[in-house]
Amino acid sequence: GAGVSQSPRYKVAKRGQDVALRCDPISGHVSLFWYQQALGQGPEFLTYFQNEAQLDKSGLPSDRFFAERPEGSVSTLKIQRTQQEDSAVYLCASVRLAGGAGELFFGEGSRLTVL
Amino acid sequence: TQLLEQSPQFLSIQEGENLTVYCNSSSVFSSLQWYRQEPGEGPVLLVTVVTGGEVKKLKRLTFQFGDARKDSSLHITAAQTGDTGLYLCAGGYNKLIFGAGTRLAVHP
């Protein structure tokens, strides 16, 4: 498709389980961002890739969160030993050029519920 | 740390009314973006404002960037039910920081 694709759309995990969320950006887009959006809040920055390089991971809340984009295209956000406070919508966005100054194209998000 | 504060947090109005929502910061931004998000969807870009004092119009939506490039406003004229959604402002240099948003509900 032409847009950003995220999977799964919905994920229910038991506390302590590991989860992996996938993002397929728009083909050719250089930059990729992950955001976490809690209910009723704006998106909170997690991490940023330029091609395969992770240039900023300052927003990752703990060392349980890990993101990769090994070939500069598809990205995976992994959360280990999930906790209830990890419940949120995880949004992925891609940008045509380097940096975040251009238009962000968002996917529909992956809604994670940790029981 | 750059922060963006949006107000009001919630707004519930009748169709046909006018409204203004605000985005404020103590930091200077090279540009600010406005996004609209509907339930179950990702945010979609409405406009980018770049120049201090700039005014941009998108049909019934008017966006203004403050002279000092620290604040912005969005004015909607004659709101319609289709305007319902979460309005987010965002700014930053290498990564976009979002405000908490204004949740707008327009009732028929």
PDB file of C-alpha atoms in Angstrom:
ATOM      1  CA  GLY A   1       0.000   0.000   0.000  1.00  0.00           C
ATOM      2  CA  ALA A   2       0.932   3.617  -0.268  1.00  0.00           C
ATOM      3  CA  GLY A   3       0.694   4.490   3.418  1.00  0.00           C
ATOM      4  CA  VAL A   4       2.442   3.509   6.646  1.00  0.00           C
ATOM      5  CA  SER A   5       1.357   0.067   7.782  1.00  0.00           C
ATOM      6  CA  GLN A   6       1.498  -1.139  11.385  1.00  0.00           C
ATOM      7  CA  SER A   7       0.844  -4.580  12.807  1.00  0.00           C
ATOM      8  CA  PRO A   8      -0.728  -5.913  14.851  1.00  0.00           C
ATOM      9  CA  ARG A   9      -3.506  -3.327  15.178  1.00  0.00           C
ATOM     10  CA  TYR A  10      -4.435  -4.745  18.570  1.00  0.00           C
ATOM     11  CA  LYS A  11      -2.362  -6.750  21.000  1.00  0.00           C
ATOM     12  CA  VAL A  12      -3.340  -8.065  24.421  1.00  0.00           C
ATOM     13  CA  ALA A  13      -0.454  -9.288  26.542  1.00  0.00           C
ATOM     14  CA  LYS A  14      -0.205 -10.702  30.017  1.00  0.00           C
ATOM     15  CA  ARG A  15       2.097  -8.812  32.327  1.00  0.00           C
ATOM     16  CA  GLY A  16       5.620 -10.103  31.874  1.00  0.00           C
ATOM     17  CA  GLN A  17       5.219 -11.174  28.257  1.00  0.00           C
ATOM     18  CA  ASP A  18       7.388  -9.818  25.466  1.00  0.00           C
ATOM     19  CA  VAL A  19       5.742  -8.092  22.496  1.00  0.00           C
ATOM     20  CA  ALA A  20       6.945  -6.985  19.069  1.00  0.00           C
ATOM     21  CA  LEU A  21       5.254  -4.263  17.047  1.00  0.00           C
ATOM     22  CA  ARG A  22       6.006  -3.849  13.358  1.00  0.00           C
ATOM     23  CA  CYS A  23       6.067  -0.744  11.183  1.00  0.00           C
ATOM     24  CA  ASP A  24       6.240  -0.717   7.390  1.00  0.00           C
ATOM     25  CA  PRO A  25       6.991   2.887   6.343  1.00  0.00           C
ATOM     26  CA  ILE A  26       6.269   4.529   3.021  1.00  0.00           C
ATOM     27  CA  SER A  27       8.771   3.195   0.485  1.00  0.00           C
ATOM     28  CA  GLY A  28      11.819   5.425   0.164  1.00  0.00           C
ATOM     29  CA  HIS A  29      11.175   7.454   3.308  1.00  0.00           C
ATOM     30  CA  VAL A  30      14.437   8.134   5.077  1.00  0.00           C
ATOM     31  CA  SER A  31      13.244   8.942   8.594  1.00  0.00           C
ATOM     32  CA  LEU A  32      11.138   6.802  10.892  1.00  0.00           C
ATOM     33  CA  PHE A  33       9.718   7.733  14.280  1.00  0.00           C
ATOM     34  CA  TRP A  34       8.019   5.789  17.062  1.00  0.00           C
ATOM     35  CA  TYR A  35       5.603   7.534  19.425  1.00  0.00           C
ATOM     36  CA  GLN A  36       3.611   6.318  22.425  1.00  0.00           C
ATOM     37  CA  GLN A  37       0.136   7.745  22.911  1.00  0.00           C
ATOM     38  CA  ALA A  38      -1.690   7.226  26.177  1.00  0.00           C
ATOM     39  CA  LEU A  39      -5.464   7.570  26.283  1.00  0.00           C
ATOM     40  CA  GLY A  40      -6.526  11.194  25.895  1.00  0.00           C
ATOM     41  CA  GLN A  41      -2.962  12.464  25.435  1.00  0.00           C
ATOM     42  CA  GLY A  42      -0.777  13.615  22.588  1.00  0.00           C
ATOM     43  CA  PRO A  43       1.893  11.353  21.099  1.00  0.00           C
ATOM     44  CA  GLU A  44       5.099  11.113  23.157  1.00  0.00           C
ATOM     45  CA  PHE A  45       8.368  10.698  21.259  1.00  0.00           C
ATOM     46  CA  LEU A  46      10.148   7.376  21.762  1.00  0.00           C
ATOM     47  CA  THR A  47      12.863   7.030  19.135  1.00  0.00           C
ATOM     48  CA  TYR A  48      14.053   8.165  15.686  1.00  0.00           C
ATOM     49  CA  PHE A  49      15.830   6.404  12.836  1.00  0.00           C
ATOM     50  CA  GLN A  50      17.542   7.894   9.832  1.00  0.00           C
ATOM     51  CA  ASN A  51      17.810   4.964   7.431  1.00  0.00           C
ATOM     52  CA  GLU A  52      19.144   2.127   9.613  1.00  0.00           C
ATOM     53  CA  ALA A  53      20.835   4.376  12.162  1.00  0.00           C
ATOM     54  CA  GLN A  54      19.037   5.012  15.438  1.00  0.00           C
ATOM     55  CA  LEU A  55      19.945   8.654  15.997  1.00  0.00           C
ATOM     56  CA  ASP A  56      17.808   9.390  19.035  1.00  0.00           C
ATOM     57  CA  LYS A  57      16.391   6.976  21.590  1.00  0.00           C
ATOM     58  CA  SER A  58      16.001   9.487  24.392  1.00  0.00           C
ATOM     59  CA  GLY A  59      12.258   8.879  24.704  1.00  0.00           C
ATOM     60  CA  LEU A  60      12.410   5.135  25.375  1.00  0.00           C
ATOM     61  CA  PRO A  61      10.992   4.844  28.925  1.00  0.00           C
ATOM     62  CA  SER A  62      13.225   1.999  30.111  1.00  0.00           C
ATOM     63  CA  ASP A  63      15.715  -0.597  28.980  1.00  0.00           C
ATOM     64  CA  ARG A  64      12.755  -2.922  28.415  1.00  0.00           C
ATOM     65  CA  PHE A  65      12.072  -0.992  25.216  1.00  0.00           C
ATOM     66  CA  PHE A  66      14.161  -1.701  22.145  1.00  0.00           C
ATOM     67  CA  ALA A  67      13.746  -0.621  18.529  1.00  0.00           C
ATOM     68  CA  GLU A  68      15.525  -1.579  15.343  1.00  0.00           C
ATOM     69  CA  ARG A  69      15.446  -0.848  11.620  1.00  0.00           C
ATOM     70  CA  PRO A  70      18.171  -3.142  10.311  1.00  0.00           C
ATOM     71  CA  GLU A  71      17.811  -2.511   6.576  1.00  0.00           C
ATOM     72  CA  GLY A  72      16.556   1.047   6.718  1.00  0.00           C
ATOM     73  CA  SER A  73      12.996   0.092   5.894  1.00  0.00           C
ATOM     74  CA  VAL A  74      10.788  -1.998   8.204  1.00  0.00           C
ATOM     75  CA  SER A  75      11.135  -1.230  11.898  1.00  0.00           C
ATOM     76  CA  THR A  76      10.249  -3.257  14.975  1.00  0.00           C
ATOM     77  CA  LEU A  77       9.570  -1.935  18.461  1.00  0.00           C
ATOM     78  CA  LYS A  78      10.079  -4.616  21.084  1.00  0.00           C
ATOM     79  CA  ILE A  79       8.895  -4.383  24.661  1.00  0.00           C
ATOM     80  CA  GLN A  80      10.247  -6.973  27.087  1.00  0.00           C
ATOM     81  CA  ARG A  81       8.535  -8.054  30.296  1.00  0.00           C
ATOM     82  CA  THR A  82       5.509  -5.845  29.647  1.00  0.00           C
ATOM     83  CA  GLN A  83       3.988  -3.891  32.523  1.00  0.00           C
ATOM     84  CA  GLN A  84       0.493  -2.428  32.852  1.00  0.00           C
ATOM     85  CA  GLU A  85       1.857   1.090  32.388  1.00  0.00           C
ATOM     86  CA  ASP A  86       3.005   0.065  28.900  1.00  0.00           C
ATOM     87  CA  SER A  87      -0.645  -0.045  27.789  1.00  0.00           C
ATOM     88  CA  ALA A  88      -0.978   2.594  25.078  1.00  0.00           C
ATOM     89  CA  VAL A  89      -1.219   3.099  21.335  1.00  0.00           C
ATOM     90  CA  TYR A  90       2.156   2.899  19.639  1.00  0.00           C
ATOM     91  CA  LEU A  91       2.341   5.065  16.545  1.00  0.00           C
ATOM     92  CA  CYS A  92       4.902   4.843  13.794  1.00  0.00           C
ATOM     93  CA  ALA A  93       5.532   7.701  11.368  1.00  0.00           C
ATOM     94  CA  SER A  94       7.802   8.126   8.380  1.00  0.00           C
ATOM     95  CA  VAL A  95       9.206  11.247   6.759  1.00  0.00           C
ATOM     96  CA  ARG A  96      10.512  11.547   3.232  1.00  0.00           C
ATOM     97  CA  LEU A  97      13.729  13.316   4.146  1.00  0.00           C
ATOM     98  CA  ALA A  98      16.197  13.245   7.031  1.00  0.00           C
ATOM     99  CA  GLY A  99      15.093  14.862  10.278  1.00  0.00           C
ATOM    100  CA  GLY A 100      11.623  15.587  11.595  1.00  0.00           C
ATOM    101  CA  ALA A 101      10.957  18.960  10.030  1.00  0.00           C
ATOM    102  CA  GLY A 102       8.902  17.572   7.187  1.00  0.00           C
ATOM    103  CA  GLU A 103       5.425  16.091   7.189  1.00  0.00           C
ATOM    104  CA  LEU A 104       5.041  13.006   9.343  1.00  0.00           C
ATOM    105  CA  PHE A 105       2.937  10.270   7.761  1.00  0.00           C
ATOM    106  CA  PHE A 106       1.467   8.147  10.538  1.00  0.00           C
ATOM    107  CA  GLY A 107       0.220   4.605  10.577  1.00  0.00           C
ATOM    108  CA  GLU A 108      -3.011   3.707  12.332  1.00  0.00           C
ATOM    109  CA  GLY A 109      -1.114   2.546  15.400  1.00  0.00           C
ATOM    110  CA  SER A 110      -0.837  -0.636  17.431  1.00  0.00           C
ATOM    111  CA  ARG A 111      -3.007  -0.652  20.551  1.00  0.00           C
ATOM    112  CA  LEU A 112      -1.310  -2.601  23.333  1.00  0.00           C
ATOM    113  CA  THR A 113      -3.244  -3.688  26.393  1.00  0.00           C
ATOM    114  CA  VAL A 114      -1.290  -5.312  29.200  1.00  0.00           C
ATOM    115  CA  LEU A 115      -3.391  -7.275  31.684  1.00  0.00           C
TER     116      LEU A 115
ATOM    117  CA  THR B   1      13.312  20.839  26.982  1.00  0.00           C
ATOM    118  CA  GLN B   2      10.803  22.159  24.501  1.00  0.00           C
ATOM    119  CA  LEU B   3       7.193  21.909  25.652  1.00  0.00           C
ATOM    120  CA  LEU B   4       3.987  22.759  23.859  1.00  0.00           C
ATOM    121  CA  GLU B   5       0.886  23.585  25.892  1.00  0.00           C
ATOM    122  CA  GLN B   6      -2.499  23.424  24.241  1.00  0.00           C
ATOM    123  CA  SER B   7      -5.733  24.978  25.413  1.00  0.00           C
ATOM    124  CA  PRO B   8      -8.477  24.333  25.974  1.00  0.00           C
ATOM    125  CA  GLN B   9      -8.112  20.646  26.679  1.00  0.00           C
ATOM    126  CA  PHE B  10     -11.717  19.933  25.721  1.00  0.00           C
ATOM    127  CA  LEU B  11     -14.234  21.893  23.680  1.00  0.00           C
ATOM    128  CA  SER B  12     -17.850  20.952  23.059  1.00  0.00           C
ATOM    129  CA  ILE B  13     -19.833  23.212  20.726  1.00  0.00           C
ATOM    130  CA  GLN B  14     -22.849  23.280  18.437  1.00  0.00           C
ATOM    131  CA  GLU B  15     -22.624  23.126  14.679  1.00  0.00           C
ATOM    132  CA  GLY B  16     -22.217  26.598  13.182  1.00  0.00           C
ATOM    133  CA  GLU B  17     -20.271  28.097  16.093  1.00  0.00           C
ATOM    134  CA  ASN B  18     -16.789  29.556  15.787  1.00  0.00           C
ATOM    135  CA  LEU B  19     -13.877  28.467  17.960  1.00  0.00           C
ATOM    136  CA  THR B  20     -10.197  29.078  18.570  1.00  0.00           C
ATOM    137  CA  VAL B  21      -7.643  26.708  20.067  1.00  0.00           C
ATOM    138  CA  TYR B  22      -4.195  27.682  21.209  1.00  0.00           C
ATOM    139  CA  CYS B  23      -0.693  26.249  21.258  1.00  0.00           C
ATOM    140  CA  ASN B  24       1.888  27.985  23.456  1.00  0.00           C
ATOM    141  CA  SER B  25       5.517  27.508  24.369  1.00  0.00           C
ATOM    142  CA  SER B  26       8.319  29.357  26.101  1.00  0.00           C
ATOM    143  CA  SER B  27      10.660  28.145  23.343  1.00  0.00           C
ATOM    144  CA  VAL B  28      11.134  29.505  19.835  1.00  0.00           C
ATOM    145  CA  PHE B  29      10.312  27.098  17.027  1.00  0.00           C
ATOM    146  CA  SER B  30      11.523  27.285  13.449  1.00  0.00           C
ATOM    147  CA  SER B  31       8.120  25.967  12.430  1.00  0.00           C
ATOM    148  CA  LEU B  32       4.970  24.524  13.951  1.00  0.00           C
ATOM    149  CA  GLN B  33       2.689  21.905  12.518  1.00  0.00           C
ATOM    150  CA  TRP B  34      -0.997  21.237  13.210  1.00  0.00           C
ATOM    151  CA  TYR B  35      -2.382  17.724  12.970  1.00  0.00           C
ATOM    152  CA  ARG B  36      -5.889  16.324  13.353  1.00  0.00           C
ATOM    153  CA  GLN B  37      -6.476  12.837  14.725  1.00  0.00           C
ATOM    154  CA  GLU B  38      -9.696  10.858  14.586  1.00  0.00           C
ATOM    155  CA  PRO B  39     -10.408   7.848  16.817  1.00  0.00           C
ATOM    156  CA  GLY B  40      -8.511   4.744  15.758  1.00  0.00           C
ATOM    157  CA  GLU B  41      -6.391   6.648  13.272  1.00  0.00           C
ATOM    158  CA  GLY B  42      -2.979   8.261  13.221  1.00  0.00           C
ATOM    159  CA  PRO B  43      -2.637  12.066  13.139  1.00  0.00           C
ATOM    160  CA  VAL B  44      -2.898  13.729   9.731  1.00  0.00           C
ATOM    161  CA  LEU B  45      -1.089  16.948   8.880  1.00  0.00           C
ATOM    162  CA  LEU B  46      -3.283  20.013   8.353  1.00  0.00           C
ATOM    163  CA  VAL B  47      -0.698  22.751   7.930  1.00  0.00           C
ATOM    164  CA  THR B  48       2.866  23.865   8.636  1.00  0.00           C
ATOM    165  CA  VAL B  49       3.549  27.472   9.642  1.00  0.00           C
ATOM    166  CA  VAL B  50       7.085  28.737   9.222  1.00  0.00           C
ATOM    167  CA  THR B  51       7.290  32.532   9.306  1.00  0.00           C
ATOM    168  CA  GLY B  52       6.542  34.620  12.411  1.00  0.00           C
ATOM    169  CA  GLY B  53       3.193  36.361  11.962  1.00  0.00           C
ATOM    170  CA  GLU B  54       2.184  34.013   9.159  1.00  0.00           C
ATOM    171  CA  VAL B  55      -1.501  33.323   8.558  1.00  0.00           C
ATOM    172  CA  LYS B  56      -2.612  30.307   6.545  1.00  0.00           C
ATOM    173  CA  LYS B  57      -6.149  29.428   5.565  1.00  0.00           C
ATOM    174  CA  LEU B  58      -7.485  25.997   4.784  1.00  0.00           C
ATOM    175  CA  LYS B  59     -11.167  26.379   3.874  1.00  0.00           C
ATOM    176  CA  ARG B  60     -12.856  27.231   7.191  1.00  0.00           C
ATOM    177  CA  LEU B  61      -9.645  26.774   9.215  1.00  0.00           C
ATOM    178  CA  THR B  62      -7.293  29.711   9.844  1.00  0.00           C
ATOM    179  CA  PHE B  63      -3.857  29.092  11.343  1.00  0.00           C
ATOM    180  CA  GLN B  64      -1.644  31.808  12.767  1.00  0.00           C
ATOM    181  CA  PHE B  65       1.990  31.666  13.891  1.00  0.00           C
ATOM    182  CA  GLY B  66       2.962  34.184  16.539  1.00  0.00           C
ATOM    183  CA  ASP B  67       5.398  36.971  15.693  1.00  0.00           C
ATOM    184  CA  ALA B  68       7.950  35.540  18.109  1.00  0.00           C
ATOM    185  CA  ARG B  69       7.408  31.994  16.795  1.00  0.00           C
ATOM    186  CA  LYS B  70       6.528  30.723  20.269  1.00  0.00           C
ATOM    187  CA  ASP B  71       2.815  30.247  19.816  1.00  0.00           C
ATOM    188  CA  SER B  72       0.146  29.430  17.296  1.00  0.00           C
ATOM    189  CA  SER B  73      -3.615  29.393  17.033  1.00  0.00           C
ATOM    190  CA  LEU B  74      -6.226  27.564  15.015  1.00  0.00           C
ATOM    191  CA  HIS B  75      -9.559  29.249  14.355  1.00  0.00           C
ATOM    192  CA  ILE B  76     -12.480  27.302  12.893  1.00  0.00           C
ATOM    193  CA  THR B  77     -15.373  29.238  11.391  1.00  0.00           C
ATOM    194  CA  ALA B  78     -18.864  27.737  11.333  1.00  0.00           C
ATOM    195  CA  ALA B  79     -17.829  24.387  12.772  1.00  0.00           C
ATOM    196  CA  GLN B  80     -19.283  21.220  11.285  1.00  0.00           C
ATOM    197  CA  THR B  81     -19.726  17.774  12.831  1.00  0.00           C
ATOM    198  CA  GLY B  82     -16.941  16.560  10.554  1.00  0.00           C
ATOM    199  CA  ASP B  83     -14.508  18.830  12.409  1.00  0.00           C
ATOM    200  CA  THR B  84     -14.790  16.601  15.489  1.00  0.00           C
ATOM    201  CA  GLY B  85     -11.418  15.207  16.502  1.00  0.00           C
ATOM    202  CA  LEU B  86      -8.205  15.735  18.436  1.00  0.00           C
ATOM    203  CA  TYR B  87      -6.222  18.757  17.261  1.00  0.00           C
ATOM    204  CA  LEU B  88      -2.491  18.539  17.935  1.00  0.00           C
ATOM    205  CA  CYS B  89       0.256  21.088  17.492  1.00  0.00           C
ATOM    206  CA  ALA B  90       3.814  19.900  17.050  1.00  0.00           C
ATOM    207  CA  GLY B  91       7.242  21.441  16.693  1.00  0.00           C
ATOM    208  CA  GLY B  92      10.906  20.661  16.999  1.00  0.00           C
ATOM    209  CA  TYR B  93      14.223  20.524  15.224  1.00  0.00           C
ATOM    210  CA  ASN B  94      15.224  16.906  14.729  1.00  0.00           C
ATOM    211  CA  LYS B  95      12.144  15.331  16.247  1.00  0.00           C
ATOM    212  CA  LEU B  96       8.593  16.560  16.493  1.00  0.00           C
ATOM    213  CA  ILE B  97       7.279  17.151  20.009  1.00  0.00           C
ATOM    214  CA  PHE B  98       3.508  17.156  20.339  1.00  0.00           C
ATOM    215  CA  GLY B  99       1.218  19.022  22.656  1.00  0.00           C
ATOM    216  CA  ALA B 100      -1.433  17.127  24.600  1.00  0.00           C
ATOM    217  CA  GLY B 101      -4.076  18.249  22.125  1.00  0.00           C
ATOM    218  CA  THR B 102      -7.507  19.852  22.153  1.00  0.00           C
ATOM    219  CA  ARG B 103     -10.364  17.401  21.881  1.00  0.00           C
ATOM    220  CA  LEU B 104     -13.152  19.032  19.890  1.00  0.00           C
ATOM    221  CA  ALA B 105     -16.708  17.716  19.761  1.00  0.00           C
ATOM    222  CA  VAL B 106     -19.130  19.418  17.365  1.00  0.00           C
ATOM    223  CA  HIS B 107     -22.775  18.518  17.940  1.00  0.00           C
ATOM    224  CA  PRO B 108     -25.555  18.800  15.345  1.00  0.00           C
TER     225      PRO B 108
END
